[in-house]
Coordinates of C-alpha atoms in Angstrom, one line a residue:
M1 CA 84.8 109.2 92.7
S2 CA 86.9 112.2 92.9
A3 CA 86.3 113.6 96.3
L4 CA 88.8 111.5 98.1
E5 CA 91.3 113.3 100.3
P6 CA 94.7 113.8 98.6
I7 CA 97.3 111.1 99.6
P8 CA 99.9 112.7 101.9
A9 CA 103.0 113.6 99.8
Q10 CA 105.3 111.8 102.2
H11 CA 103.4 108.5 101.9
P12 CA 104.8 105.9 99.5
A13 CA 101.3 105.6 97.8
A14 CA 101.8 109.2 96.6
T15 CA 104.5 108.0 94.3
V16 CA 102.0 105.9 92.2
P17 CA 99.7 107.8 89.9
P18 CA 96.3 106.0 89.6
A19 CA 96.8 105.8 85.9
A20 CA 99.8 103.5 86.4
G21 CA 97.4 100.7 87.4
L22 CA 97.4 98.0 90.0
E23 CA 100.8 96.3 89.4
P24 CA 103.0 99.3 90.0
A25 CA 100.9 100.1 93.1
R26 CA 101.3 96.5 94.3
M27 CA 105.1 96.7 93.8
V28 CA 105.5 99.9 95.8
A29 CA 103.1 98.7 98.5
A30 CA 105.4 95.6 98.9
T31 CA 108.1 97.9 100.4
C32 CA 105.8 100.0 102.6
T33 CA 107.0 100.9 106.1
A34 CA 104.4 103.6 106.9
C35 CA 103.6 101.8 110.2
D36 CA 105.4 99.2 112.3
L37 CA 103.3 96.2 111.3
Y38 CA 105.6 95.5 108.3
A39 CA 108.3 94.4 110.7
R40 CA 106.5 91.3 111.9
A41 CA 104.4 90.5 108.8
T42 CA 105.7 88.1 106.2
Q43 CA 104.7 90.5 103.4
T44 CA 102.3 93.2 102.2
V45 CA 99.0 91.7 101.1
F46 CA 97.7 94.1 98.5
G47 CA 94.2 94.0 96.9
E48 CA 93.4 91.5 94.2
G49 CA 90.9 91.3 91.4
T50 CA 89.9 92.8 88.1
A51 CA 90.8 96.4 87.4
R52 CA 87.5 98.4 87.0
A53 CA 85.6 95.7 89.0
P54 CA 82.2 97.2 89.8
L55 CA 82.3 95.7 93.4
M56 CA 85.0 96.2 95.9
L57 CA 85.0 94.1 99.1
V58 CA 87.0 95.6 102.0
G59 CA 88.0 93.6 105.0
E60 CA 90.0 94.5 108.1
Q61 CA 93.4 92.9 107.5
P62 CA 95.0 89.7 106.1
G63 CA 95.0 86.7 108.4
D64 CA 97.7 84.1 108.9
R65 CA 97.1 82.2 105.7
E66 CA 96.9 85.4 103.7
D67 CA 100.1 86.7 105.2
L68 CA 101.9 83.6 104.1
A69 CA 100.4 83.5 100.6
G70 CA 100.5 87.2 99.9
R71 CA 96.9 87.2 98.7
P72 CA 93.7 88.4 100.4
F73 CA 90.9 86.0 101.5
V74 CA 92.5 82.7 100.7
G75 CA 92.1 81.2 104.1
P76 CA 88.9 79.8 105.9
A77 CA 87.2 83.2 105.8
G78 CA 87.9 83.4 102.1
A79 CA 86.1 80.1 101.6
I80 CA 83.1 81.4 103.4
L81 CA 83.2 84.6 101.3
D82 CA 83.4 82.6 98.1
K83 CA 80.4 80.5 99.2
A84 CA 78.4 83.6 100.0
L85 CA 79.3 85.3 96.7
D86 CA 78.2 82.2 94.8
A87 CA 74.9 82.0 96.7
A88 CA 74.3 85.7 96.1
G89 CA 74.9 85.3 92.3
V90 CA 78.0 87.5 92.3
D91 CA 80.6 86.7 89.7
R92 CA 84.0 86.6 91.4
E93 CA 85.4 88.1 88.2
R94 CA 83.5 91.3 88.9
V95 CA 84.9 91.7 92.4
F96 CA 88.1 93.3 93.8
V97 CA 89.0 92.2 97.3
T98 CA 91.2 94.1 99.7
N99 CA 91.6 95.1 103.4
V100 CA 91.9 98.5 105.1
V101 CA 95.3 97.3 106.6
K102 CA 97.7 95.4 104.4
H103 CA 99.9 93.7 107.0
F104 CA 99.0 90.9 109.4
K105 CA 98.9 92.1 113.0
W106 CA 99.3 89.2 115.4
R107 CA 100.5 87.9 118.8
P108 CA 102.1 84.6 119.5
S109 CA 100.3 81.8 121.2
G110 CA 102.5 78.8 121.4
K111 CA 103.3 77.9 117.8
R112 CA 100.2 79.8 116.5
R113 CA 99.9 83.4 115.4
L114 CA 96.7 85.0 116.7
H115 CA 95.0 87.9 115.0
E116 CA 95.0 91.3 116.8
R117 CA 92.8 94.1 115.8
P118 CA 94.7 97.1 114.2
N119 CA 94.6 100.4 116.0
Q120 CA 93.6 103.7 114.6
A121 CA 97.1 104.8 113.9
E122 CA 97.8 101.7 111.9
I123 CA 94.5 102.1 110.0
R124 CA 95.3 105.8 109.2
A125 CA 98.9 104.8 108.0
C126 CA 97.4 102.3 105.6
R127 CA 94.5 104.3 104.4
P128 CA 96.3 105.9 101.4
W129 CA 96.7 102.4 99.9
L130 CA 92.9 101.8 100.1
D131 CA 92.3 105.2 98.6
L132 CA 94.7 104.4 95.8
E133 CA 93.0 101.1 95.1
R134 CA 89.7 102.9 94.9
E135 CA 91.0 105.5 92.5
I136 CA 92.5 102.8 90.3
V137 CA 89.5 100.3 90.3
R138 CA 86.8 103.0 90.5
P139 CA 84.1 100.5 91.8
D140 CA 80.4 101.3 91.7
L141 CA 79.9 100.0 95.3
L142 CA 82.0 99.2 98.3
V143 CA 81.1 96.4 100.7
A144 CA 82.7 96.8 104.1
L145 CA 83.2 93.4 105.7
G146 CA 83.1 93.8 109.5
A147 CA 83.0 96.7 111.9
T148 CA 86.6 97.7 111.6
A149 CA 86.4 98.2 107.8
A150 CA 83.0 99.8 108.1
Q151 CA 84.2 102.3 110.7
A152 CA 87.4 103.1 108.6
I153 CA 85.3 103.9 105.6
I154 CA 82.1 105.3 106.9
G155 CA 83.1 106.7 110.3
R156 CA 83.9 105.6 113.8
N157 CA 80.3 106.0 115.0
F158 CA 79.1 103.3 112.6
K159 CA 77.5 100.3 114.3
I160 CA 77.2 97.2 112.3
T161 CA 74.6 95.7 114.6
E162 CA 72.3 98.6 113.8
Q163 CA 73.2 99.6 110.2
R164 CA 74.2 96.3 108.5
G165 CA 72.8 95.9 105.1
E166 CA 71.9 99.6 104.6
L167 CA 73.1 101.3 101.4
L168 CA 74.9 104.4 102.7
P169 CA 76.5 107.4 100.9
S170 CA 80.3 107.6 101.2
P171 CA 81.4 110.4 103.5
D172 CA 84.1 111.4 101.0
G173 CA 82.0 111.5 97.8
G174 CA 83.1 108.0 96.6
P175 CA 80.8 105.2 95.7
P176 CA 78.0 104.1 98.1
V177 CA 78.9 101.7 100.9
L178 CA 77.1 98.7 102.3
A179 CA 78.4 97.0 105.5
T180 CA 77.9 93.4 106.4
F181 CA 79.5 90.7 108.6
H182 CA 83.1 89.7 108.1
P183 CA 83.3 86.0 107.1
S184 CA 85.6 85.4 110.0
A185 CA 82.9 86.5 112.4
I186 CA 80.8 83.7 111.0
L187 CA 83.6 81.2 111.7
R188 CA 83.7 82.4 115.3
A189 CA 79.9 82.2 115.9
R190 CA 79.1 80.3 119.1
T191 CA 76.5 77.9 117.7
P192 CA 75.7 76.3 114.3
E193 CA 72.4 78.2 114.4
D194 CA 74.3 81.5 114.8
R195 CA 76.6 80.6 111.9
E196 CA 73.6 79.8 109.6
R197 CA 71.9 83.0 110.6
M198 CA 75.0 85.1 110.0
L199 CA 75.8 83.4 106.7
A200 CA 72.2 84.0 105.5
A201 CA 72.6 87.7 106.4
L202 CA 75.9 87.9 104.5
V203 CA 74.3 86.3 101.4
G204 CA 71.4 88.6 101.7
D205 CA 73.6 91.7 101.9
L206 CA 75.7 90.5 98.9
S207 CA 72.5 90.0 97.0
I208 CA 71.7 93.6 97.5
A209 CA 75.2 94.4 96.3
A210 CA 74.6 92.3 93.2
E211 CA 71.4 94.3 92.4
V212 CA 73.3 97.6 92.8
I213 CA 76.1 96.7 90.4
G214 CA 73.7 95.0 87.9
K215 CA 74.6 92.3 85.4
G216 CA 77.2 94.4 83.6

C-alpha cells in the first residue's frame, strides 16, 4: 500500500517506523499534542485489533465510553457494530478498528459530555496516525464508518447517501475503500423502522467486505 503521503517529519507519528509495530505506535500516540483535542480528552484512543488484519474499520472519533476506557468501539455503537459483524459473518479476530481522530471532542451539557464533530484541521492533524496504522496493519480493505471517515479517506466530495456500499479505489494507492453507516447513526435513527433499515444496510455492506477479504 505504498503510495501513502510521507508523514510530516515534525509529527510524532514520524518517530515510529512501521516495522516497530502497533505497541510502540500506541505508546507514542498516547502523548500526542498535534491538535488541541488532547487537552480535554481523557486519553488517546488508538486503534485495536490483530496486526495484519485483512479488514480495517475506520470511524470518526472515540465517544464518551471509548474516551474513558481508552479503547475504540466499546460503547453502544460498538455493540451495534459487533452485532452487524456477526450477522455478516466477519470474524472479529480479522478486524482492526480505529478512528480518523484519536481524541474525543465534546461539549458539556449538564453532567453529560456530548459529541462534537471534528473539524478539518483536527482531522488533518490526526491523519498521520491513521496512515501509520495502515502501514503497520496493511489491510486488504478499508471500511469507512460514516461520512466523516469516508470524506477523510476518499475525499471531501464523497456523499454517503449516494455512494454507500460501493467498492472504491483509494485515492492514495492504498487498499480499496467501502463506506457505510456509522453504528451511532443507527442509534440516532428516528424510528424503529429506520433503525432496522440502516442496520440491514450496514450488515449488507459488511457482507460485501467479508467477500472481499475472503475466508483467509
